[in-house]
PDB file of C-alpha atoms in Angstrom:
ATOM      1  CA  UNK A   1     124.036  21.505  63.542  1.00 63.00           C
ATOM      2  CA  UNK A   2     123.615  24.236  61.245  1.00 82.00           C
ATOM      3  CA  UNK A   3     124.522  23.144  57.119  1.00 94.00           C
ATOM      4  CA  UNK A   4     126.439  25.052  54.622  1.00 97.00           C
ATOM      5  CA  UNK A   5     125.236  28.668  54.959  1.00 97.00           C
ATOM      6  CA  UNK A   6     125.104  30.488  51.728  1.00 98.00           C
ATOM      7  CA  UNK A   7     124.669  34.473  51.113  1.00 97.00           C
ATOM      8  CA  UNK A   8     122.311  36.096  49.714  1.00 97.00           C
ATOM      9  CA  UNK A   9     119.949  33.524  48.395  1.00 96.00           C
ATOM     10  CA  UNK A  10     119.138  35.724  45.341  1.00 97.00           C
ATOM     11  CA  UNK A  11     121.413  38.275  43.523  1.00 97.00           C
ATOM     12  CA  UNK A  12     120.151  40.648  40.122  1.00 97.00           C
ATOM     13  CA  UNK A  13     122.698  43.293  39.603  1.00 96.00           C
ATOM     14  CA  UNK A  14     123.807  44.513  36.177  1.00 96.00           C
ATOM     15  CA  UNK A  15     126.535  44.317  34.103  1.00 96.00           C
ATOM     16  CA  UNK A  16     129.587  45.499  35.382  1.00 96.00           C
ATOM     17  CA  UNK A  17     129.137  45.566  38.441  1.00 97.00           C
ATOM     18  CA  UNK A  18     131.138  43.506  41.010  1.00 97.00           C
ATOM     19  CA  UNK A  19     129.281  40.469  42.869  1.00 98.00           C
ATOM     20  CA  UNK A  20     130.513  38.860  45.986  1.00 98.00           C
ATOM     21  CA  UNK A  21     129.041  35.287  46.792  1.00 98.00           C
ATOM     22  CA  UNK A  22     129.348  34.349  50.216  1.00 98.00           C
ATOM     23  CA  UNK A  23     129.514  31.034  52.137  1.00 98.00           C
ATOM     24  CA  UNK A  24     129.840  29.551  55.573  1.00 98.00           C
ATOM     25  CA  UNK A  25     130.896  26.039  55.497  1.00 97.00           C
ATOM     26  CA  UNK A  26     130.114  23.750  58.079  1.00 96.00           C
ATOM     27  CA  UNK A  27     132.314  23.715  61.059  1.00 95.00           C
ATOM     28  CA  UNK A  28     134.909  20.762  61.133  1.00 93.00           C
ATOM     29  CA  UNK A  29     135.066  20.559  57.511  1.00 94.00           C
ATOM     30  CA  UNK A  30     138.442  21.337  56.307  1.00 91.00           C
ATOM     31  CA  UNK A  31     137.517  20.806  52.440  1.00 93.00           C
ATOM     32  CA  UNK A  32     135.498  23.233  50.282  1.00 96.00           C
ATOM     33  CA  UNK A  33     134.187  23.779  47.020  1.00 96.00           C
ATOM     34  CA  UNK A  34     132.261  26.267  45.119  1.00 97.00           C
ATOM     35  CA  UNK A  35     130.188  24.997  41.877  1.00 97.00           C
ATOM     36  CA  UNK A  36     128.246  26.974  39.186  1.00 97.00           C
ATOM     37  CA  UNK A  37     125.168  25.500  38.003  1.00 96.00           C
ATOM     38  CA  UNK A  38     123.378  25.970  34.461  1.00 94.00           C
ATOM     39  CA  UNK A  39     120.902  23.862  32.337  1.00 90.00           C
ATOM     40  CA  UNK A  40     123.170  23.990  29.652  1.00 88.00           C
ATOM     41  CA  UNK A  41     126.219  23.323  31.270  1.00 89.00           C
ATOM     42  CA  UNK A  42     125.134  21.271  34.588  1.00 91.00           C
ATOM     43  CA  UNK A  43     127.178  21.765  37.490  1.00 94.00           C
ATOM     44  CA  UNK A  44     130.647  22.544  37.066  1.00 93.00           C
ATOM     45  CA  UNK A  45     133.172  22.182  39.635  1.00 93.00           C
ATOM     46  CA  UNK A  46     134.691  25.830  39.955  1.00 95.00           C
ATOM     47  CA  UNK A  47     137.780  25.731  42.617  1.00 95.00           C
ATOM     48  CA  UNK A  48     137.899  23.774  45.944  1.00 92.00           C
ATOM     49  CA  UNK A  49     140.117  24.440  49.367  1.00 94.00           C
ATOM     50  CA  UNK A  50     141.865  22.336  51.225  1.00 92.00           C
ATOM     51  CA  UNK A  51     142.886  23.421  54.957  1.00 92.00           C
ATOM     52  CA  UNK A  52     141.932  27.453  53.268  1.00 94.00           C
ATOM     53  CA  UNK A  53     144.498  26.547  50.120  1.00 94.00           C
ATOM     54  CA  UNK A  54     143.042  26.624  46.942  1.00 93.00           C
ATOM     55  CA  UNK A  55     143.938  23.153  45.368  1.00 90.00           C
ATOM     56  CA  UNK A  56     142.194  23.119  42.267  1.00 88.00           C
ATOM     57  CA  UNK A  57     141.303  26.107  40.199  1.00 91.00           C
ATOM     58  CA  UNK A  58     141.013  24.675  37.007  1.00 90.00           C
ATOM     59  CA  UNK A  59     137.367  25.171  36.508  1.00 90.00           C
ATOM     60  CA  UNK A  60     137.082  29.275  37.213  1.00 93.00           C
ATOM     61  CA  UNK A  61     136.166  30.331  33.765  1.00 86.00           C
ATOM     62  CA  UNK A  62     138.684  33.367  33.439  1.00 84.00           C
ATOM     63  CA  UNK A  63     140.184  36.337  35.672  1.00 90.00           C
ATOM     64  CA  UNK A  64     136.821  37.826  36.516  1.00 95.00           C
ATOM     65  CA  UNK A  65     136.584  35.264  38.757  1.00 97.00           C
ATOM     66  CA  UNK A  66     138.464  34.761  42.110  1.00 97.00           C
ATOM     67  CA  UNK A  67     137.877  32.682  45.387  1.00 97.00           C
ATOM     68  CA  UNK A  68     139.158  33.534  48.705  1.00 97.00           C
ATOM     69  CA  UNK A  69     139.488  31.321  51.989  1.00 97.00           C
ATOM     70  CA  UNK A  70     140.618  33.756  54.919  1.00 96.00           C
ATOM     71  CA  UNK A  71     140.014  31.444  56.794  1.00 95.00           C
ATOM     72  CA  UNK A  72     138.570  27.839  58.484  1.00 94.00           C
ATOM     73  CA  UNK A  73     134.288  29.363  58.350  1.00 95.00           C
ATOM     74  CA  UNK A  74     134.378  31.669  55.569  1.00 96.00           C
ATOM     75  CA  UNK A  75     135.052  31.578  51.698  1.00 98.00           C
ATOM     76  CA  UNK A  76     133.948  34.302  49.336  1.00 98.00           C
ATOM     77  CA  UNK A  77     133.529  34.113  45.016  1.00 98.00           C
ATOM     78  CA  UNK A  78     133.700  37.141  43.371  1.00 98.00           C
ATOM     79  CA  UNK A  79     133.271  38.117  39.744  1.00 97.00           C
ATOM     80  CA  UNK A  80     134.152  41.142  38.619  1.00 96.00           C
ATOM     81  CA  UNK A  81     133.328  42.643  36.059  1.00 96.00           C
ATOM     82  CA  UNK A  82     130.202  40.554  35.957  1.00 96.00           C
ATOM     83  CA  UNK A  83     128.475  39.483  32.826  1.00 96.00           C
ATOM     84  CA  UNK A  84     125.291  38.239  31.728  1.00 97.00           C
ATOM     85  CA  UNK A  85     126.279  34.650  30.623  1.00 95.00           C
ATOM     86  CA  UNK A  86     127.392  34.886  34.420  1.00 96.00           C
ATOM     87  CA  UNK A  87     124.125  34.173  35.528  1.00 97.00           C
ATOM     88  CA  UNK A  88     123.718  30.415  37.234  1.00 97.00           C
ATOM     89  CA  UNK A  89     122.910  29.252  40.833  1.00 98.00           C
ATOM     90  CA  UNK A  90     126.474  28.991  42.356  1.00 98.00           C
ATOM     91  CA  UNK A  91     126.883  26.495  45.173  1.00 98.00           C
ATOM     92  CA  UNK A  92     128.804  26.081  47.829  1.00 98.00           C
ATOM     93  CA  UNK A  93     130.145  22.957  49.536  1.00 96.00           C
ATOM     94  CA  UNK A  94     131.737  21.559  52.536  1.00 95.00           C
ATOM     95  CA  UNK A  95     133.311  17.895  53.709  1.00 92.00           C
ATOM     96  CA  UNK A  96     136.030  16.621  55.936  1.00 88.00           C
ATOM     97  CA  UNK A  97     139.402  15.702  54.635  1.00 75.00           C
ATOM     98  CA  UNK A  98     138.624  15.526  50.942  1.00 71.00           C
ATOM     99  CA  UNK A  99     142.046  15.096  49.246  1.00 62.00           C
ATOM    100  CA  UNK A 100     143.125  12.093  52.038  1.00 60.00           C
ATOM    101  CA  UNK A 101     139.587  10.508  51.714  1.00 59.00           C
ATOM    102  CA  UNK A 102     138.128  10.766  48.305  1.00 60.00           C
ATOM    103  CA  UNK A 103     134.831   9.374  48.953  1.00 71.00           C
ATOM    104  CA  UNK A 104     133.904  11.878  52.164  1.00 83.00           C
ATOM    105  CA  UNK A 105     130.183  12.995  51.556  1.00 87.00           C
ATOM    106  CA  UNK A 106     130.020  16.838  50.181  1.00 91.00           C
ATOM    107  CA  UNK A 107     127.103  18.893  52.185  1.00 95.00           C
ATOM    108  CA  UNK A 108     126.089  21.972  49.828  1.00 97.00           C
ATOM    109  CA  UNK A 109     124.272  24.877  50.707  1.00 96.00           C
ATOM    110  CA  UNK A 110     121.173  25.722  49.230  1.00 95.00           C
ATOM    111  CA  UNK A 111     122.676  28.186  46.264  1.00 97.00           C
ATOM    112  CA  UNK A 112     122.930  31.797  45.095  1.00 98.00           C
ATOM    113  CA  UNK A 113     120.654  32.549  42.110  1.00 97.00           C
ATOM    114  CA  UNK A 114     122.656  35.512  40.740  1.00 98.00           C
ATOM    115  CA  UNK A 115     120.859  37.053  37.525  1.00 97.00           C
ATOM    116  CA  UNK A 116     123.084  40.171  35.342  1.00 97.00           C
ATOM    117  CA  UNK A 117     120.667  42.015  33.475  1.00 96.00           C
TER     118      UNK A 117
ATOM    119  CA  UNK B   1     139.508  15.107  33.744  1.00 58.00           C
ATOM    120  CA  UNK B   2     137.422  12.163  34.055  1.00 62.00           C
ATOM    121  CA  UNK B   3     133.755  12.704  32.556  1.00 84.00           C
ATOM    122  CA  UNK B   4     130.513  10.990  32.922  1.00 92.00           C
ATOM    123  CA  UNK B   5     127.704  10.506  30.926  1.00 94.00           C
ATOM    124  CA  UNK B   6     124.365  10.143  32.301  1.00 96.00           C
ATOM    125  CA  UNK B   7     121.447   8.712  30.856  1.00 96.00           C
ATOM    126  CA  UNK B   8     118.137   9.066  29.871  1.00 97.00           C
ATOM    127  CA  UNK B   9     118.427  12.984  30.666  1.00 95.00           C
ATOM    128  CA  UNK B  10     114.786  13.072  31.377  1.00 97.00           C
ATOM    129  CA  UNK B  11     112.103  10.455  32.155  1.00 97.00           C
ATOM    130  CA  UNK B  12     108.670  10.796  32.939  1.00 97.00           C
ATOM    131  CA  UNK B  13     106.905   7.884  34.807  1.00 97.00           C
ATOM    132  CA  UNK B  14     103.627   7.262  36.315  1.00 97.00           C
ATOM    133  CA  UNK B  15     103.594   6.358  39.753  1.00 97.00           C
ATOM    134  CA  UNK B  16     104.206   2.923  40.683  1.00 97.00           C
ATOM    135  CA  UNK B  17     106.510   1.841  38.008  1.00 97.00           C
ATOM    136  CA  UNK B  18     110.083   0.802  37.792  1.00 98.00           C
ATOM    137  CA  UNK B  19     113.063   2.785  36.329  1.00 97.00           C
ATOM    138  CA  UNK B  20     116.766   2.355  35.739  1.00 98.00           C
ATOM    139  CA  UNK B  21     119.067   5.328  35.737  1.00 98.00           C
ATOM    140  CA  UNK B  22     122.837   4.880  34.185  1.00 97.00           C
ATOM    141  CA  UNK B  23     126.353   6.965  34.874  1.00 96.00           C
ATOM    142  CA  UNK B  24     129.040   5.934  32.320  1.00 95.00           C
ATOM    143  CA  UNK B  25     132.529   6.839  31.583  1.00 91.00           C
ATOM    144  CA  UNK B  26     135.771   5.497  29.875  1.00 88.00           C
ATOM    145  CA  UNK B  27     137.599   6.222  32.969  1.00 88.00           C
ATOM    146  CA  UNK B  28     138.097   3.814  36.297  1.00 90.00           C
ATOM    147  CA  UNK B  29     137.184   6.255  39.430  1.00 88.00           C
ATOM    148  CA  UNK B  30     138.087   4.591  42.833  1.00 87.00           C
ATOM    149  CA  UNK B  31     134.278   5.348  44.265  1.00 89.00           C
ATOM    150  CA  UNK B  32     131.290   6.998  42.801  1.00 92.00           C
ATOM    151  CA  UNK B  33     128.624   8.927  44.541  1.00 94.00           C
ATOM    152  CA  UNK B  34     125.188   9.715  43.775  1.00 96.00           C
ATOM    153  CA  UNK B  35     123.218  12.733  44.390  1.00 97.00           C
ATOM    154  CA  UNK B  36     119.759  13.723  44.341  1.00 97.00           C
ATOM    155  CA  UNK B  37     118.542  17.372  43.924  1.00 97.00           C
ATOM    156  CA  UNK B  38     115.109  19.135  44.617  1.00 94.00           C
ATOM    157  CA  UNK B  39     114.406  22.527  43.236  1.00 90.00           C
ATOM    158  CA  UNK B  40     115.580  25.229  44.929  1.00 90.00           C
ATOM    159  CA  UNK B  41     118.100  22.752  47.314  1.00 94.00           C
ATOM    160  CA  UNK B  42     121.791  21.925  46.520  1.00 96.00           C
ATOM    161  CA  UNK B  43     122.431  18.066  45.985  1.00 96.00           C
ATOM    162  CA  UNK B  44     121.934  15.747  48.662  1.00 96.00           C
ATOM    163  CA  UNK B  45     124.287  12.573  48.851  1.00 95.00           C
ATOM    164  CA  UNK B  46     122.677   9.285  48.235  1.00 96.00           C
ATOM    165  CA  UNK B  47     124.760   6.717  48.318  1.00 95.00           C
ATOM    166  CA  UNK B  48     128.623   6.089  47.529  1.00 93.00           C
ATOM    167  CA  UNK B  49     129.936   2.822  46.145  1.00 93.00           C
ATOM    168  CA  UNK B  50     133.721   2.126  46.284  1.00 90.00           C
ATOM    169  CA  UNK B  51     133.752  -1.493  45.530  1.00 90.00           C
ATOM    170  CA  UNK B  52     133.589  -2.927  42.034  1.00 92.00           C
ATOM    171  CA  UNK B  53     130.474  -4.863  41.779  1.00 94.00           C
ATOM    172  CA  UNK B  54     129.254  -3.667  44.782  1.00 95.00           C
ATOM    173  CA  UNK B  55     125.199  -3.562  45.434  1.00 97.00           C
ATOM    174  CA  UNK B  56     123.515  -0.804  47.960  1.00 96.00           C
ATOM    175  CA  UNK B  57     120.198  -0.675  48.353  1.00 96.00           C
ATOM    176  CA  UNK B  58     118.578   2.619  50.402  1.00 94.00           C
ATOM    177  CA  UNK B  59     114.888   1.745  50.867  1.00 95.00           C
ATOM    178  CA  UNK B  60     112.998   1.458  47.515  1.00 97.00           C
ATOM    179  CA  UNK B  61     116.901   2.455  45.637  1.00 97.00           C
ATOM    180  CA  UNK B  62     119.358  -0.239  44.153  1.00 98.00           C
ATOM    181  CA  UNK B  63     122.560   1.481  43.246  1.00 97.00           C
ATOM    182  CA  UNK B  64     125.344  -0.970  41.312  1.00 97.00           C
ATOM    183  CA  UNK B  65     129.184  -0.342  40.433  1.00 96.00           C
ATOM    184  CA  UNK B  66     130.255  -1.593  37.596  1.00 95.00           C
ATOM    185  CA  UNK B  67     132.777  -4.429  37.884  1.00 93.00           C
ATOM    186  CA  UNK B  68     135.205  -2.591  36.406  1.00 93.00           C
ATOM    187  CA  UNK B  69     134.218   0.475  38.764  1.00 91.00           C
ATOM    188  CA  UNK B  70     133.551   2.679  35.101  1.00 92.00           C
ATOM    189  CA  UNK B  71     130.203   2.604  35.511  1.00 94.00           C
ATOM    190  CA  UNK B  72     127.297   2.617  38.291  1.00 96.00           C
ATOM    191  CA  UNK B  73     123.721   1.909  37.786  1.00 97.00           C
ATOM    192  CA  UNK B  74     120.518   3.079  39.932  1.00 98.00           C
ATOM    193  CA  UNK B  75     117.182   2.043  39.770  1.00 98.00           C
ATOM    194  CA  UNK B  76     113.956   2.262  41.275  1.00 98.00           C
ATOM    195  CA  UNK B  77     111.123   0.051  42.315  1.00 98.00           C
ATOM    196  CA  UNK B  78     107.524   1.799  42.718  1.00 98.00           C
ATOM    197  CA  UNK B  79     108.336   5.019  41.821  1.00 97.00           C
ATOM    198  CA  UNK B  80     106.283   7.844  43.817  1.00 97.00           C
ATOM    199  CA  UNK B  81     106.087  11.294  43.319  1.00 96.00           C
ATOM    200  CA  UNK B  82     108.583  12.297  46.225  1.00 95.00           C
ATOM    201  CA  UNK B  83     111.435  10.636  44.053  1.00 96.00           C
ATOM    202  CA  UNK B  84     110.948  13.711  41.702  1.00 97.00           C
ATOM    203  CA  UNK B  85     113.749  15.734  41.513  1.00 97.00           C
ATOM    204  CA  UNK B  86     117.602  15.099  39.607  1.00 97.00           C
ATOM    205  CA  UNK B  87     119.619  12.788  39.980  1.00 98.00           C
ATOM    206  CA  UNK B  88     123.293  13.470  39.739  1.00 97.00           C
ATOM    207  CA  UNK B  89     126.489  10.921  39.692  1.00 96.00           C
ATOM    208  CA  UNK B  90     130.220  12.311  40.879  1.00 93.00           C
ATOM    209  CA  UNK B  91     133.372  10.832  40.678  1.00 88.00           C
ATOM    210  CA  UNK B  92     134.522  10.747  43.888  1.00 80.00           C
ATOM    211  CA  UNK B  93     138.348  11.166  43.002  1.00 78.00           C
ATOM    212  CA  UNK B  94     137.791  14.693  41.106  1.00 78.00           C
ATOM    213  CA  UNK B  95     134.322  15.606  42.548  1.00 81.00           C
ATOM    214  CA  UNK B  96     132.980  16.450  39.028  1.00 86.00           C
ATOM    215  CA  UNK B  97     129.588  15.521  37.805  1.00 92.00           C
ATOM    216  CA  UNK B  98     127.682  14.347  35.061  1.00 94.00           C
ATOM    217  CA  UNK B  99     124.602  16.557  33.607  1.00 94.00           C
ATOM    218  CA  UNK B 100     121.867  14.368  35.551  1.00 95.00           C
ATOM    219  CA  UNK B 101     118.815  12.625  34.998  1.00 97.00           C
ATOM    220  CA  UNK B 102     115.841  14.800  35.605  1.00 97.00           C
ATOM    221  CA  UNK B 103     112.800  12.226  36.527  1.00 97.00           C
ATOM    222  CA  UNK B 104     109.305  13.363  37.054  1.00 97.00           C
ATOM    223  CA  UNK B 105     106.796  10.710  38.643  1.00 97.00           C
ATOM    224  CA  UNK B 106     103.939  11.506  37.718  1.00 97.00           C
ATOM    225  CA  UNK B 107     100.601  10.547  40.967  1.00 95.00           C
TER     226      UNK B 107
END
């Protein structure tokens, strides 16, 4: 079975400009979760879904930032305007039931390294 | 928010030699999972513990939980260079995670 399916693998745009982060999670999984990661800052839980319902959004850093869940196989992140301190590898991630069973494995796709210049 | 600290945040061992990995926090979680991450990869679970006190062992990988389930150990015997990568602890009840260990082993 295919794993979390992330889009595009690599990102440089400048500043300003909007950027749309993609992600497929895996099929079955009703949780999701999108993470930024830094060396200063580690990775920091961003928002996660629950049945395509944002639960938690307490860790999107400000209104540049939304996360949208049309539906069960698609969720996108998009920051606009973007700024350089923007730049991280942002990761997606899916599991099964989350909120009812708080120790379901997360699967994570392999990242988008997004670079503003 | 419940955080966790993770200690050393880098080691750099030789191959063949032991090493003990901590994740600590103030806070009781219910369960905490470990990761491990290669470059380029997103985190791959390890291991989850749930029961204070409880011992897993994956292969050449102990991982403890605390007995009061604050705190969660892992170590490993005979390290070897495909254990290279970071190592990352979550709390399973808010799925937030500590900064990591970053080990290098060293052939």
């Amino acid at each position: 079975d295919a794993g979390v399916i992330q889009s595009p693998r690599h990102e440089v745009t400048e500043m300003g400009q909007e950027v749309t982060l993609r992600c497929k999670p895996i099929s079955g999984h009703n949780s999701l979760f999108w993470y930024r990661q830094t060396m200063m800052r580690g990775l920091e839980l961003l928002i996660y879904f629950n049945n395509n319902v944002p639960i938690d959004d307490s860790g999107m850093p400000e209104d540049r930032f939304s996360a949208k869940m049309p539906n069960a196989s698609f969720s996108t992140l998009k920051i606009q305007p973007s700024e350089p301190r923007d730049s991280a590898v942002y990761f997606c991630a899916s599991s099964f039931d989350w909120g009812a069973y708080g120790n379901q494995p997360q699967h994570f796709g392999d990242g988008t390294r997004l670079s503003i210049l | 928010t419940q955080l966790l600290e993770q200690s050393p945040q880098f080691l750099s061992i030789q191959e063949g030699e032991n090493l003990t990995v901590y994740c600590n926090s103030s806070s009781v979680f219910s369960s905490l999972q470990w990761y491990r991450q290669e470059p380029g990869e997103g985190p791959v679970l390890l291991v989850t513990v749930v029961t204070g006190g409880e011992v897993k062992k994956l292969k050449r990988l102990t991982f403890q939980f605390g007995d009061a389930r604050k705190d969660s150990s892992l170590h490993i015997t005979a390290a070897q260079p495909g254990d290279t990568g970071l190592y990352l602890c979550a709390g399973a009840d808010d799925m937030r995670f500590g900064a990591g260990t970053r080990l290098t082993v060293k052939p």
